[in-house]
């Protein structure tokens, strides 16, 4: 295997692991942006991640049920497009506090001047 293929393979494996852990963050960010039904959450995640993140509706429903069970997400029903009512999901107060705490502990560190310079440095 040449170096380019090895790099590509290693990068793909790292990204796959990284993305699995990022879905909750992206879903929560989409709900911080406002109430959404599943297709809107999916579109937000894909558009705002420049299509580097994708998610299936079934996975979103499964995750949203889990988040609802622990009290960080809830839903209200609303009118759908010519069909049955839709579930519009939103972050609860606990969900907002959880997201803010996660960002404070795990995201804001990337804005540390030294780390930011390492990320954006040109070699």
PDB file of C-alpha atoms in Angstrom:
ATOM      1  CA  UNK A   1       0.000   0.000   0.000  1.00  0.00           C
ATOM      2  CA  UNK A   2       1.425   3.373  -0.946  1.00  0.00           C
ATOM      3  CA  UNK A   3       1.537   6.347   1.452  1.00  0.00           C
ATOM      4  CA  UNK A   4      -1.432   8.112  -0.154  1.00  0.00           C
ATOM      5  CA  UNK A   5      -3.654   5.031   0.174  1.00  0.00           C
ATOM      6  CA  UNK A   6      -2.474   4.484   3.742  1.00  0.00           C
ATOM      7  CA  UNK A   7      -3.241   8.109   4.637  1.00  0.00           C
ATOM      8  CA  UNK A   8      -6.685   7.853   3.058  1.00  0.00           C
ATOM      9  CA  UNK A   9      -7.463   4.620   4.904  1.00  0.00           C
ATOM     10  CA  UNK A  10      -6.287   5.969   8.262  1.00  0.00           C
ATOM     11  CA  UNK A  11      -8.201   9.225   7.775  1.00  0.00           C
ATOM     12  CA  UNK A  12     -11.409   7.385   6.877  1.00  0.00           C
ATOM     13  CA  UNK A  13     -11.168   5.170   9.961  1.00  0.00           C
ATOM     14  CA  UNK A  14     -10.517   8.166  12.231  1.00  0.00           C
ATOM     15  CA  UNK A  15     -13.373  10.171  10.704  1.00  0.00           C
ATOM     16  CA  UNK A  16     -15.805   7.270  11.090  1.00  0.00           C
ATOM     17  CA  UNK A  17     -15.058   7.036  14.805  1.00  0.00           C
ATOM     18  CA  UNK A  18     -15.116  10.826  15.197  1.00  0.00           C
ATOM     19  CA  UNK A  19     -18.477  11.182  13.443  1.00  0.00           C
ATOM     20  CA  UNK A  20     -20.200   8.562  15.591  1.00  0.00           C
ATOM     21  CA  UNK A  21     -19.424  10.666  18.638  1.00  0.00           C
ATOM     22  CA  UNK A  22     -20.472  13.916  16.986  1.00  0.00           C
ATOM     23  CA  UNK A  23     -24.087  13.098  16.117  1.00  0.00           C
ATOM     24  CA  UNK A  24     -25.465  14.072  19.535  1.00  0.00           C
ATOM     25  CA  UNK A  25     -23.713  17.446  19.357  1.00  0.00           C
ATOM     26  CA  UNK A  26     -25.109  18.145  15.891  1.00  0.00           C
ATOM     27  CA  UNK A  27     -28.636  17.084  16.866  1.00  0.00           C
ATOM     28  CA  UNK A  28     -28.534  19.271  19.969  1.00  0.00           C
ATOM     29  CA  UNK A  29     -27.202  22.231  17.961  1.00  0.00           C
ATOM     30  CA  UNK A  30     -30.032  21.790  15.470  1.00  0.00           C
ATOM     31  CA  UNK A  31     -32.562  21.917  18.318  1.00  0.00           C
ATOM     32  CA  UNK A  32     -30.851  24.895  19.943  1.00  0.00           C
ATOM     33  CA  UNK A  33     -31.541  26.616  16.623  1.00  0.00           C
ATOM     34  CA  UNK A  34     -35.285  25.982  17.187  1.00  0.00           C
ATOM     35  CA  UNK A  35     -37.965  23.285  17.206  1.00  0.00           C
ATOM     36  CA  UNK A  36     -37.619  20.836  14.346  1.00  0.00           C
ATOM     37  CA  UNK A  37     -39.123  17.632  13.045  1.00  0.00           C
ATOM     38  CA  UNK A  38     -36.832  14.791  12.046  1.00  0.00           C
ATOM     39  CA  UNK A  39     -36.372  15.763   8.380  1.00  0.00           C
ATOM     40  CA  UNK A  40     -35.424  19.297   9.445  1.00  0.00           C
ATOM     41  CA  UNK A  41     -32.923  17.948  11.979  1.00  0.00           C
ATOM     42  CA  UNK A  42     -31.410  15.736   9.280  1.00  0.00           C
ATOM     43  CA  UNK A  43     -31.173  18.665   6.849  1.00  0.00           C
ATOM     44  CA  UNK A  44     -29.602  20.928   9.504  1.00  0.00           C
ATOM     45  CA  UNK A  45     -26.968  18.343  10.412  1.00  0.00           C
ATOM     46  CA  UNK A  46     -26.037  17.675   6.802  1.00  0.00           C
ATOM     47  CA  UNK A  47     -26.074  21.299   5.637  1.00  0.00           C
ATOM     48  CA  UNK A  48     -24.289  22.812   8.628  1.00  0.00           C
ATOM     49  CA  UNK A  49     -21.598  20.112   8.620  1.00  0.00           C
ATOM     50  CA  UNK A  50     -20.946  20.739   4.905  1.00  0.00           C
ATOM     51  CA  UNK A  51     -22.287  17.230   4.284  1.00  0.00           C
ATOM     52  CA  UNK A  52     -19.501  15.632   6.293  1.00  0.00           C
ATOM     53  CA  UNK A  53     -22.181  14.275   8.668  1.00  0.00           C
ATOM     54  CA  UNK A  54     -25.121  12.226   7.499  1.00  0.00           C
ATOM     55  CA  UNK A  55     -27.817  10.512   9.496  1.00  0.00           C
ATOM     56  CA  UNK A  56     -30.722   8.266   8.738  1.00  0.00           C
ATOM     57  CA  UNK A  57     -34.204   9.181   9.968  1.00  0.00           C
ATOM     58  CA  UNK A  58     -34.478   5.869  11.858  1.00  0.00           C
ATOM     59  CA  UNK A  59     -31.249   6.611  13.753  1.00  0.00           C
ATOM     60  CA  UNK A  60     -32.524  10.067  14.610  1.00  0.00           C
ATOM     61  CA  UNK A  61     -35.832   8.725  15.911  1.00  0.00           C
ATOM     62  CA  UNK A  62     -33.984   6.158  18.034  1.00  0.00           C
ATOM     63  CA  UNK A  63     -31.642   8.797  19.452  1.00  0.00           C
ATOM     64  CA  UNK A  64     -34.442  11.300  20.055  1.00  0.00           C
ATOM     65  CA  UNK A  65     -36.393   8.677  22.029  1.00  0.00           C
ATOM     66  CA  UNK A  66     -33.288   8.037  24.129  1.00  0.00           C
ATOM     67  CA  UNK A  67     -32.782  11.787  24.720  1.00  0.00           C
ATOM     68  CA  UNK A  68     -36.467  12.165  25.607  1.00  0.00           C
ATOM     69  CA  UNK A  69     -36.239   9.268  28.050  1.00  0.00           C
ATOM     70  CA  UNK A  70     -33.469  11.049  30.005  1.00  0.00           C
ATOM     71  CA  UNK A  71     -35.296  14.388  29.900  1.00  0.00           C
ATOM     72  CA  UNK A  72     -33.053  16.472  27.650  1.00  0.00           C
ATOM     73  CA  UNK A  73     -35.347  16.498  24.600  1.00  0.00           C
ATOM     74  CA  UNK A  74     -39.103  16.631  24.306  1.00  0.00           C
ATOM     75  CA  UNK A  75     -41.591  17.190  21.514  1.00  0.00           C
ATOM     76  CA  UNK A  76     -44.898  18.740  20.748  1.00  0.00           C
ATOM     77  CA  UNK A  77     -47.146  17.792  17.894  1.00  0.00           C
ATOM     78  CA  UNK A  78     -47.911  20.198  15.116  1.00  0.00           C
ATOM     79  CA  UNK A  79     -49.435  20.313  11.705  1.00  0.00           C
ATOM     80  CA  UNK A  80     -47.741  18.351   8.944  1.00  0.00           C
ATOM     81  CA  UNK A  81     -47.722  18.975   5.210  1.00  0.00           C
ATOM     82  CA  UNK A  82     -51.044  17.534   4.061  1.00  0.00           C
ATOM     83  CA  UNK A  83     -50.583  14.514   6.307  1.00  0.00           C
ATOM     84  CA  UNK A  84     -50.645  13.459   9.927  1.00  0.00           C
ATOM     85  CA  UNK A  85     -49.363  15.689  12.688  1.00  0.00           C
ATOM     86  CA  UNK A  86     -45.601  15.856  13.123  1.00  0.00           C
ATOM     87  CA  UNK A  87     -43.476  15.689  16.218  1.00  0.00           C
ATOM     88  CA  UNK A  88     -41.493  18.889  16.637  1.00  0.00           C
ATOM     89  CA  UNK A  89     -38.543  18.203  18.908  1.00  0.00           C
ATOM     90  CA  UNK A  90     -36.873  20.734  21.166  1.00  0.00           C
ATOM     91  CA  UNK A  91     -34.306  20.884  23.951  1.00  0.00           C
ATOM     92  CA  UNK A  92     -35.697  21.005  27.453  1.00  0.00           C
ATOM     93  CA  UNK A  93     -34.176  23.344  30.039  1.00  0.00           C
ATOM     94  CA  UNK A  94     -31.991  20.428  31.156  1.00  0.00           C
ATOM     95  CA  UNK A  95     -31.037  19.816  27.521  1.00  0.00           C
ATOM     96  CA  UNK A  96     -29.942  23.442  27.065  1.00  0.00           C
ATOM     97  CA  UNK A  97     -27.892  23.272  30.265  1.00  0.00           C
ATOM     98  CA  UNK A  98     -26.339  19.972  29.168  1.00  0.00           C
ATOM     99  CA  UNK A  99     -25.395  21.356  25.741  1.00  0.00           C
ATOM    100  CA  UNK A 100     -23.953  24.547  27.252  1.00  0.00           C
ATOM    101  CA  UNK A 101     -21.916  22.503  29.754  1.00  0.00           C
ATOM    102  CA  UNK A 102     -20.651  20.181  27.012  1.00  0.00           C
ATOM    103  CA  UNK A 103     -19.600  23.141  24.860  1.00  0.00           C
ATOM    104  CA  UNK A 104     -17.871  24.801  27.807  1.00  0.00           C
ATOM    105  CA  UNK A 105     -15.888  21.651  28.657  1.00  0.00           C
ATOM    106  CA  UNK A 106     -15.235  20.192  25.219  1.00  0.00           C
ATOM    107  CA  UNK A 107     -15.639  22.756  22.429  1.00  0.00           C
ATOM    108  CA  UNK A 108     -14.438  26.069  23.832  1.00  0.00           C
ATOM    109  CA  UNK A 109     -10.962  24.626  24.355  1.00  0.00           C
ATOM    110  CA  UNK A 110     -10.519  24.797  20.567  1.00  0.00           C
ATOM    111  CA  UNK A 111     -10.703  28.591  20.864  1.00  0.00           C
ATOM    112  CA  UNK A 112      -7.690  28.637  23.189  1.00  0.00           C
ATOM    113  CA  UNK A 113      -5.120  30.745  21.305  1.00  0.00           C
ATOM    114  CA  UNK A 114      -2.400  28.082  21.300  1.00  0.00           C
ATOM    115  CA  UNK A 115      -4.729  25.270  20.178  1.00  0.00           C
ATOM    116  CA  UNK A 116      -6.408  27.499  17.594  1.00  0.00           C
ATOM    117  CA  UNK A 117      -2.983  28.340  16.130  1.00  0.00           C
ATOM    118  CA  UNK A 118      -2.118  24.639  15.910  1.00  0.00           C
ATOM    119  CA  UNK A 119      -5.388  23.936  14.098  1.00  0.00           C
ATOM    120  CA  UNK A 120      -5.112  26.748  11.565  1.00  0.00           C
ATOM    121  CA  UNK A 121      -1.343  26.723  11.090  1.00  0.00           C
ATOM    122  CA  UNK A 122      -0.011  26.252   7.583  1.00  0.00           C
ATOM    123  CA  UNK A 123       2.872  23.850   7.140  1.00  0.00           C
TER     124      UNK A 123
END
